[in-house]
Short mmCIF file of C-alpha atoms in Angstrom, two decimals:
data_model
loop_
_atom_site.label_atom_id
_atom_site.label_comp_id
_atom_site.label_asym_id
_atom_site.label_seq_id
_atom_site.Cartn_x
_atom_site.Cartn_y
_atom_site.Cartn_z
CA MET C 1 3.68 -45.20 113.22
CA THR C 2 2.30 -45.18 109.68
CA ASP C 3 4.48 -45.50 106.60
CA ASP C 4 2.25 -44.25 103.79
CA ILE C 5 -1.03 -42.50 103.08
CA ILE C 6 -2.97 -44.63 100.59
CA PRO C 7 -5.38 -42.57 98.42
CA LEU C 8 -9.00 -43.43 97.67
CA GLY C 9 -9.56 -45.60 94.61
CA THR C 10 -9.27 -49.01 93.01
CA ALA C 11 -5.68 -48.71 91.74
CA ALA C 12 -4.40 -47.82 95.19
CA ALA C 13 -6.34 -50.72 96.72
CA GLU C 14 -4.81 -53.17 94.25
CA THR C 15 -1.28 -51.99 95.07
CA LEU C 16 -1.97 -52.14 98.81
CA PHE C 17 -3.38 -55.67 98.86
CA ASP C 18 -0.76 -57.03 96.48
CA LYS C 19 1.73 -55.71 99.03
CA VAL C 20 0.13 -57.13 102.18
CA ASN C 21 -1.24 -60.41 100.67
CA ILE C 22 -0.77 -63.24 103.21
CA ALA C 23 0.10 -60.78 105.99
CA TYR C 24 -3.54 -59.68 105.88
CA GLU C 25 -4.62 -63.15 106.96
CA ASP C 26 -2.08 -63.13 109.81
CA ALA C 27 -3.47 -59.79 111.02
CA TYR C 28 -7.19 -60.36 110.52
CA GLY C 29 -7.76 -64.07 109.95
CA ASN C 30 -8.44 -65.04 113.55
CA ASN C 31 -11.61 -63.03 114.13
CA PRO C 32 -14.24 -64.91 116.17
CA ALA C 33 -16.99 -62.50 115.10
CA VAL C 34 -16.33 -63.15 111.40
CA GLU C 35 -16.34 -66.90 111.99
CA LYS C 36 -19.63 -66.65 113.91
CA GLN C 37 -21.23 -64.51 111.20
CA VAL C 38 -20.27 -67.07 108.56
CA GLN C 39 -21.62 -69.95 110.67
CA ASP C 40 -24.86 -68.05 111.29
CA ALA C 41 -25.11 -67.41 107.55
CA ILE C 42 -24.65 -71.11 106.79
CA SER C 43 -27.60 -71.89 109.07
CA MET C 44 -29.74 -69.55 106.93
CA LEU C 45 -28.72 -71.02 103.56
CA GLY C 46 -30.09 -74.02 101.73
CA ASP C 47 -27.95 -76.87 100.42
CA LYS C 48 -25.33 -76.08 97.78
CA ALA C 49 -26.10 -72.37 97.77
CA LYS C 50 -24.44 -70.15 95.19
CA ILE C 51 -22.23 -67.65 97.03
CA LEU C 52 -20.29 -64.58 95.90
CA ASP C 53 -17.46 -63.43 98.17
CA VAL C 54 -16.56 -59.84 97.23
CA GLY C 55 -13.03 -58.92 98.27
CA CYS C 56 -12.33 -62.55 99.07
CA GLY C 57 -8.70 -61.87 100.07
CA THR C 58 -6.83 -65.07 100.90
CA GLY C 59 -10.12 -66.96 101.21
CA VAL C 60 -9.83 -67.41 104.97
CA PRO C 61 -12.18 -67.68 106.74
CA VAL C 62 -15.19 -66.73 104.57
CA SER C 63 -14.71 -68.58 101.27
CA SER C 64 -12.95 -71.55 102.85
CA THR C 65 -15.67 -72.10 105.48
CA LEU C 66 -18.50 -71.76 102.97
CA SER C 67 -16.77 -74.10 100.52
CA LYS C 68 -16.19 -76.76 103.20
CA ALA C 69 -19.89 -76.54 104.06
CA GLY C 70 -20.70 -77.66 100.50
CA HIS C 71 -21.60 -74.36 98.93
CA ASP C 72 -20.68 -73.20 95.43
CA VAL C 73 -18.32 -70.28 96.02
CA THR C 74 -17.24 -67.59 93.58
CA GLY C 75 -14.75 -65.05 94.86
CA ILE C 76 -13.53 -61.79 93.35
CA ASP C 77 -10.65 -59.60 94.51
CA ILE C 78 -8.69 -56.69 93.08
CA SER C 79 -5.37 -58.33 94.02
CA GLN C 80 -3.95 -61.03 91.78
CA LYS C 81 -1.74 -62.23 94.64
CA MET C 82 -4.78 -62.72 96.84
CA ILE C 83 -6.57 -64.61 94.06
CA ASP C 84 -3.54 -66.87 93.53
CA ILE C 85 -3.56 -67.77 97.23
CA CYS C 86 -7.31 -68.54 97.09
CA ARG C 87 -6.96 -70.81 94.09
CA GLU C 88 -4.28 -72.84 95.83
CA ARG C 89 -6.23 -73.34 99.06
CA VAL C 90 -9.97 -73.11 98.51
CA LYS C 91 -12.38 -75.05 96.31
CA GLY C 92 -14.28 -72.58 94.16
CA SER C 93 -13.99 -70.14 91.28
CA PHE C 94 -11.76 -67.14 92.05
CA ILE C 95 -11.48 -64.20 89.67
CA LYS C 96 -9.27 -61.13 89.67
CA ALA C 97 -11.78 -58.34 89.22
CA ASP C 98 -12.58 -54.82 90.26
CA MET C 99 -16.00 -55.03 91.88
CA ILE C 100 -17.06 -51.78 90.20
CA SER C 101 -16.63 -53.17 86.68
CA PHE C 102 -17.45 -56.81 87.49
CA GLN C 103 -20.49 -58.11 85.60
CA SER C 104 -22.08 -61.15 87.14
CA GLN C 105 -23.32 -63.83 84.76
CA GLN C 106 -25.54 -65.45 87.40
CA GLN C 107 -27.61 -64.67 90.46
CA PHE C 108 -26.54 -65.76 93.91
CA ASP C 109 -28.26 -66.98 97.05
CA ALA C 110 -25.94 -64.89 99.19
CA ILE C 111 -23.23 -62.26 98.82
CA PHE C 112 -20.51 -61.60 101.40
CA ALA C 113 -18.65 -58.30 101.38
CA PHE C 114 -16.51 -58.32 104.50
CA PHE C 115 -14.43 -55.12 104.70
CA PRO C 116 -13.83 -54.48 100.93
CA LEU C 117 -15.68 -51.18 100.48
CA PHE C 118 -13.55 -48.64 102.35
CA HIS C 119 -11.58 -47.54 99.27
CA LEU C 120 -14.70 -46.59 97.28
CA SER C 121 -16.24 -43.14 97.17
CA TYR C 122 -19.74 -42.78 98.59
CA CYS C 123 -21.12 -42.58 95.04
CA SER C 124 -19.47 -45.90 94.17
CA THR C 125 -20.52 -47.50 97.48
CA HIS C 126 -24.12 -46.48 96.76
CA SER C 127 -23.87 -48.00 93.30
CA MET C 128 -22.31 -51.23 94.60
CA ILE C 129 -25.13 -51.93 97.07
CA PHE C 130 -27.65 -51.68 94.24
CA LYS C 131 -25.46 -53.96 92.12
CA PHE C 132 -25.17 -56.48 94.96
CA ALA C 133 -28.97 -56.48 95.22
CA SER C 134 -29.32 -57.10 91.47
CA TRP C 135 -26.85 -60.01 91.66
CA LEU C 136 -28.96 -61.70 94.33
CA LYS C 137 -31.93 -63.93 93.72
CA PRO C 138 -35.22 -62.64 95.18
CA GLY C 139 -34.98 -63.34 98.89
CA GLY C 140 -31.20 -63.61 98.70
CA LEU C 141 -28.99 -62.44 101.57
CA LEU C 142 -26.34 -59.71 101.69
CA PHE C 143 -23.75 -59.84 104.47
CA ILE C 144 -21.65 -56.71 104.97
CA ALA C 145 -18.83 -56.23 107.48
CA THR C 146 -17.43 -52.74 108.02
CA ILE C 147 -16.46 -50.13 110.59
CA PRO C 148 -19.20 -47.53 111.13
CA ALA C 149 -18.13 -43.92 110.79
CA GLU C 150 -19.09 -43.00 114.34
CA ALA C 151 -16.50 -45.49 115.63
CA LEU C 152 -13.63 -43.53 114.04
CA VAL C 153 -14.80 -39.99 113.30
CA THR C 154 -16.04 -37.79 116.12
CA ASP C 155 -15.71 -34.41 114.37
CA GLU C 156 -19.22 -33.79 113.00
CA SER C 157 -17.95 -31.11 110.63
CA LEU C 158 -16.32 -33.86 108.53
CA TYR C 159 -19.64 -35.55 107.77
CA ASP C 160 -21.81 -34.85 104.74
CA SER C 161 -24.97 -32.74 105.13
CA SER C 162 -27.08 -35.83 105.90
CA LYS C 163 -24.62 -36.89 108.65
CA GLU C 164 -24.62 -40.37 107.11
CA TYR C 165 -21.08 -40.67 105.77
CA VAL C 166 -17.54 -39.29 105.73
CA GLU C 167 -15.32 -39.25 102.64
CA GLY C 168 -11.55 -38.78 102.69
CA CYS C 169 -11.13 -40.12 106.22
CA GLU C 170 -7.61 -41.42 106.89
CA ALA C 171 -8.08 -44.76 108.66
CA PRO C 172 -5.20 -46.82 110.08
CA PHE C 173 -4.60 -50.17 108.37
CA MET C 174 -1.53 -52.40 108.73
CA GLY C 175 1.02 -49.61 109.12
CA ASN C 176 -0.63 -47.30 106.59
CA LEU C 177 -3.20 -44.55 106.62
CA VAL C 178 -5.82 -45.54 104.06
CA THR C 179 -8.04 -42.81 102.66
CA SER C 180 -11.49 -44.24 103.27
CA THR C 181 -15.20 -43.67 102.96
CA LEU C 182 -17.09 -44.50 106.14
CA LEU C 183 -20.85 -44.70 106.57
CA THR C 184 -22.61 -44.36 109.88
CA THR C 185 -24.85 -47.15 111.10
CA GLN C 186 -27.81 -45.01 110.08
CA GLY C 187 -26.21 -44.44 106.67
CA TRP C 188 -25.80 -48.16 106.10
CA HIS C 189 -29.38 -48.86 107.16
CA HIS C 190 -30.65 -46.13 104.85
CA LEU C 191 -28.63 -47.44 101.90
CA PHE C 192 -29.82 -51.01 102.43
CA GLN C 193 -33.42 -49.86 102.55
CA GLN C 194 -33.00 -47.72 99.40
CA ALA C 195 -31.76 -50.82 97.52
CA GLY C 196 -34.79 -52.89 98.55
CA PHE C 197 -33.35 -54.86 101.48
CA GLU C 198 -35.05 -55.79 104.71
CA ILE C 199 -32.43 -55.49 107.46
CA THR C 200 -32.49 -58.70 109.48
CA ALA C 201 -29.50 -58.18 111.79
CA THR C 202 -27.00 -55.54 112.93
CA VAL C 203 -24.22 -56.90 115.14
CA TYR C 204 -21.29 -55.06 116.73
CA HIS C 205 -17.95 -56.53 117.80
CA THR C 206 -14.63 -55.15 118.97
CA PHE C 207 -11.64 -56.89 117.40
CA GLN C 208 -7.92 -56.56 118.06
CA PRO C 209 -5.91 -56.97 114.81
CA ASN C 210 -2.64 -58.84 115.12
CA TYR C 211 0.01 -56.36 114.01
CA THR C 212 2.29 -53.86 115.70
CA SER C 213 0.59 -50.64 116.86
CA ALA C 214 -2.88 -51.91 115.86
CA ALA C 215 -5.72 -50.32 117.80
CA PRO C 216 -8.93 -52.23 118.55
CA GLU C 217 -11.50 -52.00 115.74
CA HIS C 218 -15.20 -51.50 116.48
CA GLN C 219 -16.69 -53.58 113.69
CA MET C 220 -20.26 -53.88 112.48
CA PHE C 221 -21.92 -56.82 110.69
CA LEU C 222 -25.07 -56.06 108.73
CA THR C 223 -27.41 -58.62 107.16
CA GLY C 224 -30.11 -57.78 104.63
CA ARG C 225 -32.61 -59.85 102.67
CA ARG C 226 -33.60 -58.73 99.17
CA CYS C 227 -37.33 -57.98 99.31
CA HIS C 228 -37.85 -55.57 96.41
CA HIS C 229 -36.29 -55.34 92.98
CA PRO C 230 -33.39 -52.86 93.23
CA PHE C 231 -33.94 -51.48 89.73
CA LEU C 232 -37.30 -50.06 90.81
CA GLY C 233 -35.63 -48.11 93.61
CA PRO C 234 -34.44 -46.17 95.40
CA TYR C 235 -37.02 -46.95 98.05
CA PRO C 236 -39.37 -45.78 99.35
CA LEU C 237 -41.02 -44.81 96.08
CA PRO C 238 -42.50 -41.32 95.97
CA SER C 239 -46.27 -41.09 96.23
CA VAL C 240 -46.50 -38.49 93.46
CA ARG C 241 -44.73 -38.35 90.12
CA PRO C 242 -42.81 -35.12 89.36
CA PRO C 243 -44.13 -33.12 86.38
CA PRO C 244 -42.76 -34.29 83.02
CA HIS C 245 -39.44 -32.83 81.91
CA GLN C 246 -39.08 -30.65 78.86
CA LEU C 247 -36.70 -31.66 76.08
CA SER C 248 -35.48 -29.62 73.15
CA GLU C 249 -33.30 -30.59 70.23
CA GLU C 250 -30.87 -27.82 71.16
CA ALA C 251 -30.42 -29.32 74.64
CA TRP C 252 -30.35 -32.97 73.56
CA GLU C 253 -27.77 -32.72 70.78
CA PRO C 254 -24.73 -31.67 72.93
CA PHE C 255 -25.58 -34.43 75.43
CA ALA C 256 -26.04 -37.06 72.72
CA LYS C 257 -22.71 -36.23 71.06
CA ARG C 258 -20.87 -37.28 74.24
CA LEU C 259 -22.99 -40.36 74.89
CA THR C 260 -21.76 -43.92 74.46
CA ARG C 261 -24.80 -46.18 74.54
CA HIS C 262 -25.00 -49.94 75.02
CA GLU C 263 -28.76 -50.27 75.42
CA PHE C 264 -29.29 -49.76 71.67
CA ASP C 265 -27.62 -53.06 70.70
CA ALA C 266 -29.24 -54.82 73.67
CA VAL C 267 -32.71 -53.77 72.51
CA LEU C 268 -31.99 -54.86 68.94
CA GLU C 269 -31.03 -58.28 70.29
CA ILE C 270 -34.26 -58.49 72.31
CA ILE C 271 -36.44 -57.77 69.24
CA LYS C 272 -34.40 -59.73 66.70
CA LEU C 273 -37.31 -62.14 66.02
CA ASN C 274 -40.04 -59.51 65.84
CA LYS C 275 -41.60 -58.50 62.54
CA GLU C 276 -43.90 -55.57 63.40
CA VAL C 277 -42.03 -53.13 65.65
CA LEU C 278 -43.17 -49.69 66.79
CA ASP C 279 -40.66 -47.31 68.36
CA VAL C 280 -42.45 -44.75 70.53
CA GLY C 281 -40.50 -41.51 70.85
CA SER C 282 -38.10 -42.31 68.04
CA GLY C 283 -35.89 -39.24 68.29
CA HIS C 284 -33.58 -39.26 65.30
CA GLY C 285 -34.83 -42.70 64.25
CA GLU C 286 -31.72 -44.80 64.84
CA LEU C 287 -33.69 -47.75 66.24
CA PRO C 288 -36.51 -48.03 63.66
CA ILE C 289 -34.01 -47.56 60.84
CA ALA C 290 -31.87 -50.39 62.19
CA VAL C 291 -34.93 -52.62 62.65
CA ALA C 292 -36.19 -51.87 59.15
CA LYS C 293 -32.85 -52.81 57.64
CA LYS C 294 -33.02 -56.17 59.41
CA VAL C 295 -36.65 -57.21 58.98
CA GLY C 296 -37.83 -55.08 56.06
CA LYS C 297 -39.89 -52.44 57.85
CA ALA C 298 -40.44 -50.61 61.13
CA TYR C 299 -42.66 -47.91 62.57
CA ALA C 300 -41.58 -44.66 64.23
CA LEU C 301 -43.77 -42.44 66.39
CA GLU C 302 -42.44 -39.02 67.37
CA PRO C 303 -44.35 -35.89 68.50
CA ASN C 304 -41.67 -33.51 67.23
CA THR C 305 -42.18 -32.57 63.58
CA GLY C 306 -38.54 -31.59 63.14
CA ARG C 307 -37.39 -34.98 64.36
CA ASN C 308 -39.84 -36.74 62.06
CA ASP C 309 -38.26 -34.89 59.15
CA LEU C 310 -34.83 -36.03 60.34
CA ILE C 311 -35.98 -39.67 60.35
CA VAL C 312 -37.32 -39.32 56.81
CA ASN C 313 -34.11 -37.68 55.61
CA HIS C 314 -31.78 -40.17 57.28
CA ARG C 315 -33.54 -43.49 56.76
CA ASP C 316 -31.21 -44.31 53.88
CA GLY C 317 -33.78 -46.30 51.93
CA ALA C 318 -35.00 -48.22 54.98
CA ASN C 319 -38.74 -48.88 55.04
CA VAL C 320 -39.65 -46.81 58.11
CA HIS C 321 -43.25 -45.68 58.48
CA VAL C 322 -43.08 -42.33 60.29
CA ALA C 323 -46.08 -40.98 62.18
CA LYS C 324 -46.52 -37.86 64.24
CA GLY C 325 -48.25 -38.50 67.53
CA THR C 326 -47.88 -38.97 71.25
CA ALA C 327 -47.52 -41.96 73.52
CA GLU C 328 -50.86 -41.05 75.11
CA ALA C 329 -52.68 -41.45 71.78
CA ILE C 330 -50.82 -43.91 69.56
CA PRO C 331 -52.37 -43.54 66.07
CA TYR C 332 -52.56 -47.26 65.28
CA SER C 333 -55.22 -49.94 65.66
CA ASP C 334 -55.42 -52.47 68.47
CA ARG C 335 -52.94 -55.39 68.35
CA LYS C 336 -51.15 -54.12 65.24
CA PHE C 337 -47.60 -54.83 66.47
CA ASP C 338 -45.71 -57.72 67.99
CA ALA C 339 -43.31 -55.36 69.79
CA VAL C 340 -43.35 -51.82 71.10
CA VAL C 341 -40.17 -50.08 72.22
CA ALA C 342 -39.99 -46.89 74.30
CA MET C 343 -36.47 -45.76 75.13
CA TRP C 344 -35.94 -42.95 77.65
CA ILE C 345 -39.34 -41.30 77.07
CA LEU C 346 -41.46 -41.91 80.19
CA HIS C 347 -40.11 -38.86 82.03
CA TYR C 348 -41.34 -36.71 79.12
CA VAL C 349 -44.91 -37.99 78.71
CA ASP C 350 -47.80 -35.98 80.15
CA ASP C 351 -49.96 -38.94 81.19
CA LEU C 352 -47.82 -41.86 82.32
CA GLU C 353 -50.54 -44.45 82.88
CA LYS C 354 -52.33 -43.62 79.63
CA SER C 355 -49.05 -43.91 77.69
CA LEU C 356 -48.29 -47.33 79.15
CA THR C 357 -51.86 -48.52 78.53
CA GLU C 358 -51.64 -47.41 74.92
CA MET C 359 -48.47 -49.46 74.44
CA VAL C 360 -50.31 -52.54 75.68
CA ARG C 361 -53.28 -51.81 73.43
CA VAL C 362 -51.30 -51.87 70.20
CA VAL C 363 -49.35 -55.08 70.94
CA ASP C 364 -50.90 -58.39 69.92
CA PRO C 365 -50.50 -60.75 72.91
CA ALA C 366 -51.10 -63.73 70.64
CA ALA C 367 -48.04 -62.95 68.51
CA PRO C 368 -45.24 -65.52 69.02
CA ASN C 369 -42.74 -62.95 70.29
CA ALA C 370 -45.08 -60.35 71.76
CA ARG C 371 -43.28 -57.93 74.04
CA ILE C 372 -43.02 -54.36 75.29
CA ILE C 373 -39.56 -52.92 75.93
CA ILE C 374 -38.99 -49.90 78.14
CA VAL C 375 -35.60 -48.27 78.78
CA GLN C 376 -35.21 -45.83 81.68
CA GLY C 377 -32.50 -44.81 84.13
CA ALA C 378 -30.96 -47.05 86.77
CA PRO C 379 -31.11 -45.93 90.43
CA ASP C 380 -27.36 -45.19 90.34
CA ASN C 381 -27.54 -43.18 87.11
CA ASP C 382 -24.91 -40.49 87.67
CA CYS C 383 -26.37 -37.96 85.23
CA ILE C 384 -29.80 -38.03 86.83
CA ASN C 385 -28.50 -38.11 90.40
CA LEU C 386 -26.23 -35.13 89.70
CA MET C 387 -29.12 -33.19 88.14
CA ASN C 388 -31.27 -34.02 91.17
CA GLU C 389 -28.54 -32.80 93.51
CA ALA C 390 -27.68 -29.57 91.70
CA CYS C 391 -30.95 -28.56 90.04
CA GLY C 392 -33.69 -30.18 92.10
CA PRO C 393 -33.45 -27.89 95.16
CA ILE C 394 -33.31 -24.77 92.98
CA ALA C 395 -36.31 -25.83 90.90
CA ALA C 396 -38.22 -26.52 94.14
CA ARG C 397 -38.14 -22.83 95.09
CA ASP C 398 -40.75 -22.00 92.45
CA THR C 399 -43.20 -24.89 92.80
CA ASP C 400 -44.97 -27.09 95.31
CA ALA C 401 -44.67 -30.05 92.94
CA PRO C 402 -41.87 -32.59 93.50
CA THR C 403 -38.69 -31.77 91.60
CA ILE C 404 -36.55 -34.85 92.26
CA ASP C 405 -36.62 -37.21 89.29
CA HIS C 406 -37.26 -40.85 90.22
CA GLN C 407 -36.76 -43.31 87.36
CA GLY C 408 -37.71 -46.27 89.56
CA PHE C 409 -41.18 -44.79 90.00
CA LEU C 410 -41.65 -44.84 86.22
CA LEU C 411 -40.48 -48.43 85.92
CA ALA C 412 -42.60 -49.53 88.88
CA LYS C 413 -45.66 -47.94 87.29
CA ALA C 414 -44.85 -49.75 84.02
CA CYS C 415 -44.71 -53.06 85.91
CA GLU C 416 -48.05 -52.26 87.56
CA VAL C 417 -49.85 -51.29 84.35
CA PHE C 418 -48.41 -54.11 82.25
CA THR C 419 -49.23 -56.73 84.87
CA ALA C 420 -52.80 -55.42 85.15
CA HIS C 421 -53.14 -55.88 81.37
CA ARG C 422 -51.71 -59.40 81.36
CA PHE C 423 -48.22 -58.48 80.29
CA GLY C 424 -46.87 -59.59 83.64
CA ASP C 425 -43.94 -61.76 82.57
CA ILE C 426 -41.43 -59.01 83.33
CA SER C 427 -37.63 -58.98 83.41
CA LEU C 428 -35.31 -56.12 84.32
CA GLU C 429 -31.71 -55.84 83.15
CA ARG C 430 -29.07 -53.23 83.83
CA VAL C 431 -27.22 -51.71 80.87
CA ASN C 432 -24.23 -49.37 80.82
CA ALA C 433 -23.95 -46.00 79.09
CA TYR C 434 -21.88 -42.95 79.84
CA CYS C 435 -21.15 -39.37 78.78
CA SER C 436 -17.52 -38.51 78.09
CA PHE C 437 -15.91 -35.26 79.19
CA PRO C 438 -12.27 -35.70 78.12
CA ASP C 439 -10.97 -32.16 78.71
CA GLU C 440 -7.77 -32.31 80.76
CA ASP C 441 -8.42 -28.90 82.32
CA LEU C 442 -10.79 -29.53 85.26
CA SER C 443 -12.40 -26.09 85.13
CA ILE C 444 -13.25 -26.51 81.45
CA ARG C 445 -14.54 -30.03 82.06
CA VAL C 446 -16.74 -28.87 84.93
CA SER C 447 -18.07 -25.86 83.02
CA CYS C 448 -18.89 -27.98 79.97
CA ALA C 449 -20.63 -30.71 81.98
CA ALA C 450 -22.55 -28.16 84.04
CA SER C 451 -23.89 -26.47 80.93
CA ILE C 452 -24.86 -29.69 79.16
CA LEU C 453 -26.54 -31.31 82.17
CA ALA C 454 -28.38 -28.20 83.36
CA ASN C 455 -29.67 -27.50 79.85
CA LEU C 456 -30.84 -31.07 79.28
CA TRP C 457 -34.00 -30.72 81.40
CA TYR C 458 -33.96 -27.09 82.50
CA ARG C 459 -33.05 -25.13 79.37
CA SER C 460 -36.11 -22.90 79.63
CA HIS C 461 -36.07 -22.61 83.42
CA PRO C 462 -35.68 -19.03 84.71
CA ARG C 463 -33.04 -20.17 87.21
CA LEU C 464 -30.86 -21.97 84.63
CA GLU C 465 -27.72 -19.92 85.28
CA GLU C 466 -28.08 -20.48 89.01
CA MET C 467 -28.29 -24.23 88.36
CA LYS C 468 -25.10 -24.15 86.31
CA LYS C 469 -23.28 -22.48 89.20
CA ALA C 470 -24.69 -25.02 91.66
CA PHE C 471 -23.25 -27.78 89.49
CA VAL C 472 -19.65 -26.56 89.90
CA PRO C 473 -18.85 -27.94 93.40
CA VAL C 474 -20.98 -31.02 92.73
CA LEU C 475 -19.03 -31.85 89.57
CA GLU C 476 -15.64 -31.02 91.07
CA LYS C 477 -16.31 -33.62 93.74
CA PHE C 478 -17.64 -36.12 91.21
CA PHE C 479 -14.71 -35.78 88.79
CA ALA C 480 -12.26 -36.31 91.66
CA ASP C 481 -13.62 -39.88 91.78
CA LYS C 482 -14.57 -40.49 88.12
CA PRO C 483 -12.44 -38.04 86.13
CA PHE C 484 -13.73 -38.19 82.56
CA GLN C 485 -17.06 -40.04 82.42
CA ILE C 486 -20.50 -39.53 83.90
CA GLY C 487 -22.56 -42.71 83.97
CA ASP C 488 -25.93 -42.73 82.25
CA TYR C 489 -26.73 -46.28 83.36
CA GLY C 490 -30.07 -47.68 82.28
CA VAL C 491 -32.56 -50.44 82.99
CA ILE C 492 -34.20 -52.45 80.21
CA LEU C 493 -37.66 -53.69 81.14
CA VAL C 494 -39.13 -56.44 78.95
CA ALA C 495 -42.80 -57.33 79.46
CA LYS C 496 -44.30 -60.41 77.81
CA PRO C 497 -47.86 -61.76 77.97
CA THR C 498 -48.57 -63.65 81.17
CA VAL C 499 -51.25 -65.76 79.52
CA LYS C 500 -51.65 -66.19 75.79
CA PRO C 501 -55.22 -65.36 74.72
#
């Protein structure tokens, strides 16, 4: 008999696990399959491996076994009571943290996430697998333990259209019904592959929890090895790039007003030692103006005459050289700059490879701090994924060209072109940004977001109004999980010369 229905979400999970704390270990601690999975993992790891245990609970048996084997264990859990128990019993570093907002300061050889993902929405689960991949070293291992959806949900009408997951499923857990997201085995395999993992093992086990009225659980253990950089995903990459998007000032301004950006300061930090900086696609000129105020001058390239006028009018005495031109034909001589920056422009250029080659041409590889900086969307960028979901299928009715935007394709092409031109020392870093929609009334919030997002890339599309209507159910579902913000997460690519000339 269940006592409570626990809703989906982090706050509910924290309350639940603070309540059960050590009782969780009594109910689930003696699981031979978990112990075997950990021992098998140890046999795959080198000496003193760096391990992250996500949802570490009381530390038994995962963190404790890994620590006793000589590995460097970091554990995170949403429950302070669980963390307190870990710190008393297990050697390692244990941090109270919500996995969604946790920012790792290091890369790990292996990550364990044994049964901590049920309380997340599918959107957040998707995002977490990409984050796990980014926290791993190349070749690192991800170990997931879960219950596949097909083991609990037999009503196919409850599944999403892909038949890969169920949201809002009420799953029994220690005398409660916990509102859960469950992925099918196929859904898990697909998600691992999208994030750049090679699946090395899928193991099933039936376990009997030790509490009154507990039914046997049909558990699944999934192991993946990071083979591709997650920020270039989702995989597989498309074979053809979609046509470039159209951007107008009228569409950009409402979006920009709601945008909180963190990549701007990150880029300024990356180019803090550069003296000759060109910003390609400068928009309103915020970046070149900031650079000029720091180092004395900067260069702005923008194809839109109106925006060039804005830069001139708002440079506030900063020495910004403003030129009209395109990324495909940068109007400067070879090797003029020690840094080129291009933020959020590659999905607008007509010729992607030519634009990237031009950026290489105008950077002097012999300069002490030579670099090219690209900023594009992360694979879990909510804004782009929502536009793909709502607008992509409608746009596809009128063209044979692909209509699903793929930011990883753009970044992968940048890596390819830069490496071919000896700018192959490449790093990729995730950066947060989000659009705020603070209206308390859901219908107003949805209507506002639908209009802003549909207009951003499809303002001149003949089916614009149809796209706005398609956004309504998509956004209602999204805001149920993330009420007032839509993530515009980015990736910063920094390419430096591989060999100095």
